[in-house]
Short mmCIF file of C-alpha atoms in Angstrom, two decimals:
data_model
loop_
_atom_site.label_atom_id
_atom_site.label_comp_id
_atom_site.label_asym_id
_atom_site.label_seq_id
_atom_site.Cartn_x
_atom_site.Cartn_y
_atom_site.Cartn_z
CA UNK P 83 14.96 54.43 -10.28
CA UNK P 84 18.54 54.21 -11.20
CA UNK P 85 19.86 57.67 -12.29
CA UNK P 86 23.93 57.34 -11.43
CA UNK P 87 25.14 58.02 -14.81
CA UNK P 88 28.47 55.49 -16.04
CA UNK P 89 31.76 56.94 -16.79
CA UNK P 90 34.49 54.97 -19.61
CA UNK P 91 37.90 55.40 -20.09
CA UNK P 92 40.32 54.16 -22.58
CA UNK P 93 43.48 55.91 -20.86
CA UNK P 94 46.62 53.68 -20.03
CA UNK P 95 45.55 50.21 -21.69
CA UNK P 96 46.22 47.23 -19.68
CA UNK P 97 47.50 43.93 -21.58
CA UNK P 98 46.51 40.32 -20.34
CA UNK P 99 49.36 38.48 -18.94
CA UNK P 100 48.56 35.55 -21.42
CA UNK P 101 46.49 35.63 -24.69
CA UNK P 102 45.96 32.84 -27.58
CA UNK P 103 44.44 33.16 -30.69
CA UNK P 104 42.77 30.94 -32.89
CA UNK P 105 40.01 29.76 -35.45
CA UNK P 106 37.03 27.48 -34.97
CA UNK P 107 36.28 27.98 -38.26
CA UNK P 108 39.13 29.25 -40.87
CA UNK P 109 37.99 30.83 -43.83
CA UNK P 110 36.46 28.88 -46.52
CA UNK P 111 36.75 25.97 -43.68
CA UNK P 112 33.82 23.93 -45.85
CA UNK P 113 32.71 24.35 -49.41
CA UNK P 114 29.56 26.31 -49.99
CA UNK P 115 29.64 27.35 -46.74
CA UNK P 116 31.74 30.64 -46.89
CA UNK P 117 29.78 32.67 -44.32
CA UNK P 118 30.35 32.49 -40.81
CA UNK P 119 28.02 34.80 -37.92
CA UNK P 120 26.72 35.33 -35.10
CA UNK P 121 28.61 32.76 -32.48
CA UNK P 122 28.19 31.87 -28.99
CA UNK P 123 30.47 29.81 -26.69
CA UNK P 124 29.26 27.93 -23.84
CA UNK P 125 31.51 25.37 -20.92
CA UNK P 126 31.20 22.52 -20.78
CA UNK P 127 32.18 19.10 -19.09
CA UNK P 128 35.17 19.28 -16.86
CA UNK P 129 36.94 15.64 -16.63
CA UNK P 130 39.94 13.99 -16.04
CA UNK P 131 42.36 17.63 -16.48
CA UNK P 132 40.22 18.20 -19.51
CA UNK P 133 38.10 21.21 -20.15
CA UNK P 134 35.34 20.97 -22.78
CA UNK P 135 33.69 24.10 -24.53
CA UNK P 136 31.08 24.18 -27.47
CA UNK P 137 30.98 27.19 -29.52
CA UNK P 138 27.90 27.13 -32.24
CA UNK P 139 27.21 29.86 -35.33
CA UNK P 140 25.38 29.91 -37.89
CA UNK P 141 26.71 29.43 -41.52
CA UNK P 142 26.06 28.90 -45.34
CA UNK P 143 25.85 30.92 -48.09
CA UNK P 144 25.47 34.29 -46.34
CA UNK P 145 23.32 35.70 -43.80
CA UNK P 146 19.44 35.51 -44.74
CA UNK P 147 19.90 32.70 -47.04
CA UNK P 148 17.78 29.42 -47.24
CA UNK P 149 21.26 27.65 -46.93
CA UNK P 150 22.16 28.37 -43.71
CA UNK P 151 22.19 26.25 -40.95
CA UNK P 152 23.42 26.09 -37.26
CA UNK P 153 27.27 24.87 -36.88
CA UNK P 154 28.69 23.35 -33.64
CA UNK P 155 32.13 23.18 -32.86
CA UNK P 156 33.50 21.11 -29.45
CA UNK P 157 36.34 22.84 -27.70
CA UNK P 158 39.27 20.54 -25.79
CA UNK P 159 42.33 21.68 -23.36
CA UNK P 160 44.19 19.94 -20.68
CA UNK P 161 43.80 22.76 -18.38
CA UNK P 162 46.98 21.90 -16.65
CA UNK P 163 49.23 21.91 -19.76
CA UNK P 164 47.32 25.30 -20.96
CA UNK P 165 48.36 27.16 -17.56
CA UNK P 166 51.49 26.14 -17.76
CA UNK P 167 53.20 26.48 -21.19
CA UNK P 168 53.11 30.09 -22.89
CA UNK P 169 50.08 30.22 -25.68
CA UNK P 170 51.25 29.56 -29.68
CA UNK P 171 51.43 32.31 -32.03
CA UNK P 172 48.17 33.52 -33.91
CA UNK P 173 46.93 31.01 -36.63
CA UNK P 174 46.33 31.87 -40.45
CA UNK P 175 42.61 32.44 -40.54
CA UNK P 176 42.89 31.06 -44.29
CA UNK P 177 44.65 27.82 -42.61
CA UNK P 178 43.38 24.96 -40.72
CA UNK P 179 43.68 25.04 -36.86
CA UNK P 180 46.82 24.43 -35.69
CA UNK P 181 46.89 25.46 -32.47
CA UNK P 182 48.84 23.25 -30.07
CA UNK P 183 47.08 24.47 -27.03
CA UNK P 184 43.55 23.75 -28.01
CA UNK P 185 41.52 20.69 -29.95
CA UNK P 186 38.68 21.98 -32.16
CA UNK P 187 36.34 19.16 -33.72
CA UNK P 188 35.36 19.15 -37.09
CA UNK P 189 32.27 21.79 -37.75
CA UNK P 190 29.43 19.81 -37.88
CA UNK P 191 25.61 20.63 -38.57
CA UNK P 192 23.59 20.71 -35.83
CA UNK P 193 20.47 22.24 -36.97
CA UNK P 194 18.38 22.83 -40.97
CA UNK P 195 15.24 24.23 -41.23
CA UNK P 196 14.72 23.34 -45.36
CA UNK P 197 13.15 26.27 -47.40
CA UNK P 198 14.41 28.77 -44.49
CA UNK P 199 17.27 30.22 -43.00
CA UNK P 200 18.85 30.26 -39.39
CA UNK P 201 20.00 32.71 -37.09
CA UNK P 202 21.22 33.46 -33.61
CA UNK P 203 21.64 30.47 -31.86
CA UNK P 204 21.56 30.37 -28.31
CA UNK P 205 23.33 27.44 -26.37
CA UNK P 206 23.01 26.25 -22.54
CA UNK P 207 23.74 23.53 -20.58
CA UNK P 208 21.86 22.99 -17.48
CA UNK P 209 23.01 21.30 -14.22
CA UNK P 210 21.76 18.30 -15.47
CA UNK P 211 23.88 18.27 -18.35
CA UNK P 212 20.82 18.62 -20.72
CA UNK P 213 22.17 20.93 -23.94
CA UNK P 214 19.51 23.22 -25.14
CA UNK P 215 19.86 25.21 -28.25
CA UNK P 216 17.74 28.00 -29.30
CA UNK P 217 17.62 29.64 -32.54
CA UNK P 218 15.41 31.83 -35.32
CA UNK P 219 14.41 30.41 -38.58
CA UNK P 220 12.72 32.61 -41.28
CA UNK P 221 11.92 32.56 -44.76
CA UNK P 222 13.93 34.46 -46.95
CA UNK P 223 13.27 35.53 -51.08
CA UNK P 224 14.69 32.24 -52.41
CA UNK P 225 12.29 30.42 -49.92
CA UNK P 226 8.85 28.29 -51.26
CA UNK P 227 6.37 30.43 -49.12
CA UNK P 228 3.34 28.31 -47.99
CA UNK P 229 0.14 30.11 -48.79
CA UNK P 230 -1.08 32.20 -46.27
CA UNK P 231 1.74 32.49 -44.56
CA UNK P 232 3.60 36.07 -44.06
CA UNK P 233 6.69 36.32 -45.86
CA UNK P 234 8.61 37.62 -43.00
CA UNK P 235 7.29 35.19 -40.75
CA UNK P 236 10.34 34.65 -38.20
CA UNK P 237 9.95 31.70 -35.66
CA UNK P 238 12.16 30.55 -32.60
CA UNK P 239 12.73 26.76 -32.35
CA UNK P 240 14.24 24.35 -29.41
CA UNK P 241 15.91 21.04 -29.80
CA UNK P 242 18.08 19.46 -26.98
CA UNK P 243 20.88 16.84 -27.04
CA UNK P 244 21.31 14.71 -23.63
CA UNK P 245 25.07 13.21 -25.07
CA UNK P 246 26.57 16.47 -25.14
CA UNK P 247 25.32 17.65 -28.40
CA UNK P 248 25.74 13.91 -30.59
CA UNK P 249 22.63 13.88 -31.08
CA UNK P 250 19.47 15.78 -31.06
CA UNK P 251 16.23 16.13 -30.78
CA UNK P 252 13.63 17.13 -33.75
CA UNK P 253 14.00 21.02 -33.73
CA UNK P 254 10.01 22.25 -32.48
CA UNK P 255 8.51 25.50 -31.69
CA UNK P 256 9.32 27.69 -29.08
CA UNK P 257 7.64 30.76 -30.00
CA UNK P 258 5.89 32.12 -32.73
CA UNK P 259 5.16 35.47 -31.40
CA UNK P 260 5.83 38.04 -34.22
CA UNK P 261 8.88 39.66 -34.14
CA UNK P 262 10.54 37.86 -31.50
CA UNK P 263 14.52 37.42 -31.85
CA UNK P 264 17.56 35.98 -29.50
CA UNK P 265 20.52 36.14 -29.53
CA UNK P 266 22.03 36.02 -25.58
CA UNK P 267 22.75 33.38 -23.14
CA UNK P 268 20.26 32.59 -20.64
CA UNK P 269 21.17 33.75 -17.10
CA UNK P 270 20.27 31.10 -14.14
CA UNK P 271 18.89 34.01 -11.42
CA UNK P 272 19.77 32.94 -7.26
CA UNK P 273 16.26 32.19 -6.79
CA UNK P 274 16.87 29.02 -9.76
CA UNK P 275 14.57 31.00 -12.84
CA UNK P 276 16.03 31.12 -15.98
CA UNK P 277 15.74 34.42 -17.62
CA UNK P 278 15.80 34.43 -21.26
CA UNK P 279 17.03 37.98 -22.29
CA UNK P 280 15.43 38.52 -26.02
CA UNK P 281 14.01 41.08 -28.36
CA UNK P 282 11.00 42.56 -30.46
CA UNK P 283 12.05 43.95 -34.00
CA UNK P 284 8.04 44.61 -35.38
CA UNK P 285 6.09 45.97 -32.63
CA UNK P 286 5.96 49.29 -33.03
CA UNK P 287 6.35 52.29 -30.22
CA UNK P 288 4.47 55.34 -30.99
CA UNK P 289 6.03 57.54 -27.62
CA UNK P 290 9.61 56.14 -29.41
CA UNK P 291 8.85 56.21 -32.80
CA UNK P 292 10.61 53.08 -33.19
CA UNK P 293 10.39 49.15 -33.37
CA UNK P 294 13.28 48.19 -31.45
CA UNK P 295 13.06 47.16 -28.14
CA UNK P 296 14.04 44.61 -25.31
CA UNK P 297 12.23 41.78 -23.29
CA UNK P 298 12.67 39.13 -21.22
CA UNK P 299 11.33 35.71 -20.94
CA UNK P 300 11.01 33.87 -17.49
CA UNK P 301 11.20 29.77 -16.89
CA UNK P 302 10.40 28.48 -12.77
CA UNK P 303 10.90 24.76 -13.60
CA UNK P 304 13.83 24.76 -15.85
CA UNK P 305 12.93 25.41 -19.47
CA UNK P 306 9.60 22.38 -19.33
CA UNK P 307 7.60 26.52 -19.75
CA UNK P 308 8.24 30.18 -20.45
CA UNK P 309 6.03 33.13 -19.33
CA UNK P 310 6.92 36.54 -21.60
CA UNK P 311 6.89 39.27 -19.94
CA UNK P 312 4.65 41.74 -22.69
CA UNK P 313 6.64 44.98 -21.39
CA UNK P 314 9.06 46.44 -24.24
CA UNK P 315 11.78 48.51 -23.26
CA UNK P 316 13.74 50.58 -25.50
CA UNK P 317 14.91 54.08 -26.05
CA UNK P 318 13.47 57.19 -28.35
CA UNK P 319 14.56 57.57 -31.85
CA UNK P 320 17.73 60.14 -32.81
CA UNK P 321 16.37 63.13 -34.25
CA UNK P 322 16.85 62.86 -37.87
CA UNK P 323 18.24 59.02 -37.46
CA UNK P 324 16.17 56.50 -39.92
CA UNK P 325 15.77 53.82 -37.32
CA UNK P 326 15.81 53.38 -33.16
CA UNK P 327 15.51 51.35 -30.47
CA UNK P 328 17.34 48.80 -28.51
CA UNK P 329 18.00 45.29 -29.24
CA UNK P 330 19.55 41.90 -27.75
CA UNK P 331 20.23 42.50 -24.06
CA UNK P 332 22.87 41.03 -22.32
CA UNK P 333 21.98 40.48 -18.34
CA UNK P 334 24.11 39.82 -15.17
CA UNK P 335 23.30 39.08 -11.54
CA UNK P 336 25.07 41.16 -9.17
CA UNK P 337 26.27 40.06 -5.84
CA UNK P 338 23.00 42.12 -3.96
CA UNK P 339 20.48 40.61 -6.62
CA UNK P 340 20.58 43.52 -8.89
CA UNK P 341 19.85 42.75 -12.38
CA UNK P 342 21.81 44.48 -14.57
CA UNK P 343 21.23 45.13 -18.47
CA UNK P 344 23.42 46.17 -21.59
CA UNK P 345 21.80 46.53 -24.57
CA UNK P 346 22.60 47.36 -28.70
CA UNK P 347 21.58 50.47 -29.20
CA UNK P 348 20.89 52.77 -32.65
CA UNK P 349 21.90 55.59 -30.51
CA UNK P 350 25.48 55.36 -30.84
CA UNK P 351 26.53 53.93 -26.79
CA UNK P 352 25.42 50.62 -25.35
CA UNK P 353 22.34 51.59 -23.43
CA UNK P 354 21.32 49.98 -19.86
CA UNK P 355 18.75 49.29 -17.33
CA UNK P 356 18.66 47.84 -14.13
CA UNK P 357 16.25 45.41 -12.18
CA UNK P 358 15.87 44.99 -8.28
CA UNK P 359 12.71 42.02 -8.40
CA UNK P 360 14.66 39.79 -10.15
CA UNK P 361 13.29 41.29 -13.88
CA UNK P 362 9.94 42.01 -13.66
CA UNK P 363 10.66 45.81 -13.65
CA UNK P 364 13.55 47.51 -14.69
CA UNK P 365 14.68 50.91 -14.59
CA UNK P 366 14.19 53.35 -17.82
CA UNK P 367 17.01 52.18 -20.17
CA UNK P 368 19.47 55.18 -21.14
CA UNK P 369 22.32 55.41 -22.39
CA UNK P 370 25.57 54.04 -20.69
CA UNK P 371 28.70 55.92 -21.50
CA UNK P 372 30.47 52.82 -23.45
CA UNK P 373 30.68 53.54 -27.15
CA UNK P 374 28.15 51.31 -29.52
CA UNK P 375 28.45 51.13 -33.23
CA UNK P 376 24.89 49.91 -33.19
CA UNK P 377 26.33 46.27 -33.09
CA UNK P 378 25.78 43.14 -30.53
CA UNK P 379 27.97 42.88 -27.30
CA UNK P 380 28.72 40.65 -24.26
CA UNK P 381 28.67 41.49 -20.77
CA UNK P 382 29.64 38.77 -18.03
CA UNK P 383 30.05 38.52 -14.23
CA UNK P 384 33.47 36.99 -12.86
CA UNK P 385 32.18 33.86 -11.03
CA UNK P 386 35.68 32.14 -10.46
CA UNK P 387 38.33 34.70 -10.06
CA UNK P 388 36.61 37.07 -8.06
CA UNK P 389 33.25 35.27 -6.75
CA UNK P 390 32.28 37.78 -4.42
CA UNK P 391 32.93 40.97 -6.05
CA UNK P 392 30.70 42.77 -9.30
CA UNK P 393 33.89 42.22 -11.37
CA UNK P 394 32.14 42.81 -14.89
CA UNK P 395 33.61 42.20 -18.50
CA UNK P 396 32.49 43.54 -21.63
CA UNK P 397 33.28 42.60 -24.70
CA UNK P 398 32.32 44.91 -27.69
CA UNK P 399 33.40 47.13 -30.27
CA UNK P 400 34.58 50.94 -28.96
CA UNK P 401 33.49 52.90 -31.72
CA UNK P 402 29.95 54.77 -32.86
CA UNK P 403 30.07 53.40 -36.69
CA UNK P 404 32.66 50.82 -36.74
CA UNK P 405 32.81 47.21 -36.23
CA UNK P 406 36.15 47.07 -35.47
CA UNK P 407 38.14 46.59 -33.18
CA UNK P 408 36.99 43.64 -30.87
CA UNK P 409 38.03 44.85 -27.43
CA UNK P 410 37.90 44.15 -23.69
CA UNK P 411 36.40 46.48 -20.76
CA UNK P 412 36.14 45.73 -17.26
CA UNK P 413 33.84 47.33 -14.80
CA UNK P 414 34.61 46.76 -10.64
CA UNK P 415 31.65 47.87 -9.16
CA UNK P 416 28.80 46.83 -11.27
CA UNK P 417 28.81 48.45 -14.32
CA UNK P 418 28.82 52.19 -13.22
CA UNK P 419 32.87 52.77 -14.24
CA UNK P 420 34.04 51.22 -17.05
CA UNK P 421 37.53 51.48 -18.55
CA UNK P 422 38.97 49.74 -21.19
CA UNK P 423 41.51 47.15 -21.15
CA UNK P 424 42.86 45.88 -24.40
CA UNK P 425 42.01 45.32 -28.31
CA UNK P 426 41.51 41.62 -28.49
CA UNK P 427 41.92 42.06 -32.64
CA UNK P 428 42.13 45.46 -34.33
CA UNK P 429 42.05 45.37 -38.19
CA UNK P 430 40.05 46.55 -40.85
CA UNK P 431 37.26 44.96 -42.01
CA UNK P 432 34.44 43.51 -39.49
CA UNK P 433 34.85 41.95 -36.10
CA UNK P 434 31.89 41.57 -34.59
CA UNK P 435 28.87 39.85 -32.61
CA UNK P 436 31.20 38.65 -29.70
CA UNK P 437 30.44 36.34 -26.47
CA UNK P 438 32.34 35.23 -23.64
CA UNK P 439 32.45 32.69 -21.03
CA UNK P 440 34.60 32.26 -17.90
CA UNK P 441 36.09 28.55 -17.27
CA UNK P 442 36.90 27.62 -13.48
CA UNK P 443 40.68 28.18 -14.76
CA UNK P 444 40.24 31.74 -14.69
CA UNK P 445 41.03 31.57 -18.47
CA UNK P 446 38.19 33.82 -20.87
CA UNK P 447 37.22 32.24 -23.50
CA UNK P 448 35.64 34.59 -26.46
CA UNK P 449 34.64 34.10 -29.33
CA UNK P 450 33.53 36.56 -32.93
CA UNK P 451 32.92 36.77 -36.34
CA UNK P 452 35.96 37.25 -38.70
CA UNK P 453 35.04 39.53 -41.90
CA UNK P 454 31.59 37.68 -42.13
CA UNK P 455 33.66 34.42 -42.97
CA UNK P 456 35.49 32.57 -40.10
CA UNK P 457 34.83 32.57 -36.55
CA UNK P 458 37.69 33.35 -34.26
CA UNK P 459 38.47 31.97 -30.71
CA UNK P 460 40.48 33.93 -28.70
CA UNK P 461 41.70 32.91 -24.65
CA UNK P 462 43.26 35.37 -22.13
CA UNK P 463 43.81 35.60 -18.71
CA UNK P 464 43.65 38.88 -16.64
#
């Protein structure tokens, strides 16, 4: 059982030697579309000088409407030209992209489930170059409800491009197990399993009190079929607090094997758990010492820069109630010391539900939600 307890600091902030900001999607970027949530960022192809990333979201009217659909944006740099010239000043969110560093394609529609909305989706490209995509779809009040079925019937589908996301395949099932939810990228374990970090926000606890809680899904021949493991982990209810529980984990391998897990939490920190048998057990979740204003974050392990090492990232907000700002915290040995490093953004309003990837450049890519409305894409180097 893991009981070292983690320690934070936000003492003597470090800047990045080199940080660019810009949009993937500027407010108001397409007509009838003026929400923006929920993003992920994934690499992609490496050719020729020329990095490729794809970021996705989802994006319509506003969050649990029958409108909204999953968005996918292509990311382009000549990684040579990026390293070498110092990054442009930060664009206009209300203007298009302009950035001279980075080419954005046009926001284009990857998936629409009619009569109900989308959320969450999850992207990953496999050593094959297969893209899989991942994402919820429920019904919502302006939805035509089949008879019979529950109105808050939420369902996970799949679909997969093999052109790099051009085209894709007829969105399908993945799981219709009630309650079921993702939101983070799927971690590729040393032994070659995918483990599919996800969530339960219906079944209920009674030793929590609560309904939300953690779980993990497991793949041994790369995504062709998923076990679930049936264990939910989560944490007890604050006294007096209207809801509890622990929701969309975020997982890294350490350099021993250790699993280790950050979670959202309604208890006011990021809580976490560890796992020594590659996720089929993990320790008691508790809290961590990292601030959590009960809102998503991203933890990732340094695979380029410092290969050997458990050099950790975090990106998240530092408060207990706000969403704001969007910030950077690194942890050295594994997650037990963390200490923050910078604000990425820090201005009122919401900046939230962030991920980010590492690029063989040692450049960080991140990306979040502006205000509800854009999605930002910011690039630093440590």
């Amino acid at each position: 059982m893991d009981t070292k307890q983690s320690t934070y600091t936000e003492d003597e902030p470090k800047d990045p030697k080199w940080l660019a900001q810009g949009h993937l999607y500027p407010f108001h970027s397409i007509e009838g579309r003026p929400g923006a949530h929920a993003s992920q960022i994934i690499q992609g192809k490496r050719k020729d000088g020329v990095q490729t990333l794809h970021a996705v979201w989802f994006c319509g009217t506003g969050e649990g409407h029958h409108d909204v659909a999953i968005m996918l944006v292509d990311i382009f740099y000549e990684i040579d030209r990026v390293l070498k010239f110092p990054p442009v000043e930060e664009n206009d969110p209300f203007e298009p992209v302009k950035n001279d560093l980075f080419t954005y394609s046009t926001p284009r529609v990857i998936a629409d489930m009619p009569n109900r909305a989308c959320g969450n989706p999850v992207p990953f490209i496999d050593e094959n170059g297969r893209f899989h995509l991942w994402f919820a779809a429920f019904y919502t009040k302006e939805s035509d409800i089949p008879e019979g079925e529950p109105q808050h019937r939420r369902d996970i589908f799949y679909q997969y491009s093999d052109d790099g996301g051009n085209t894709w395949t007829d969105p399908v099932m993945w799981s219709d197990r009630p309650g079921l939810w993702v939101r983070n990228a799927i971690v590729v374990l040393d032994d070659g399993t995918w483990l599919f970090p996800i969530n339960d926000e219906e079944t209920y606890i009674p030793g929590h009190d609560v309904k939300w809680s953690s779980r993990f899904a497991f793949s041994m021949d790369e995504g062709k079929t998923w076990e679930f493991d049936d264990t939910l982990y989560t944490v007890d209810r604050l006294p007096g607090a209207e809801r509890g529980g622990m929701i969309q984990p975020s997982v890294v391998q350490l350099k021993d094997g250790t699993l280790y897990c950050m979670n959202r939490s309604h208890t006011g920190y990021i809580t976490e758990m560890r796992s020594t048998n590659r996720g089929k057990t993990w320790s008691t979740p508790k809290n961590s010492a990292v601030p959590n204003p009960q809102s998503n974050i991203c933890v990732i392990r340094r695979q380029y820069s410092n290969e050997a090492t458990d050099d950790l990232l975090l990106i998240y907000n530092p408060s207990k109630k706000m969403r704001t700002p969007v910030s950077i915290a690194r942890s050295t040995d594994g997650g037990y010391t963390w200490k923050k490093l910078f604000d990425l953004r820090k201005e009122l309003g919401e900046l939230s539900y962030p991920c980010m990837v590492e690029t063989p450049d040692g450049l960080i890519h991140c990306t979040y939600t502006l205000h509800r409305m854009g999605i930002a894409h910011d690039v630093f180097m440590l």
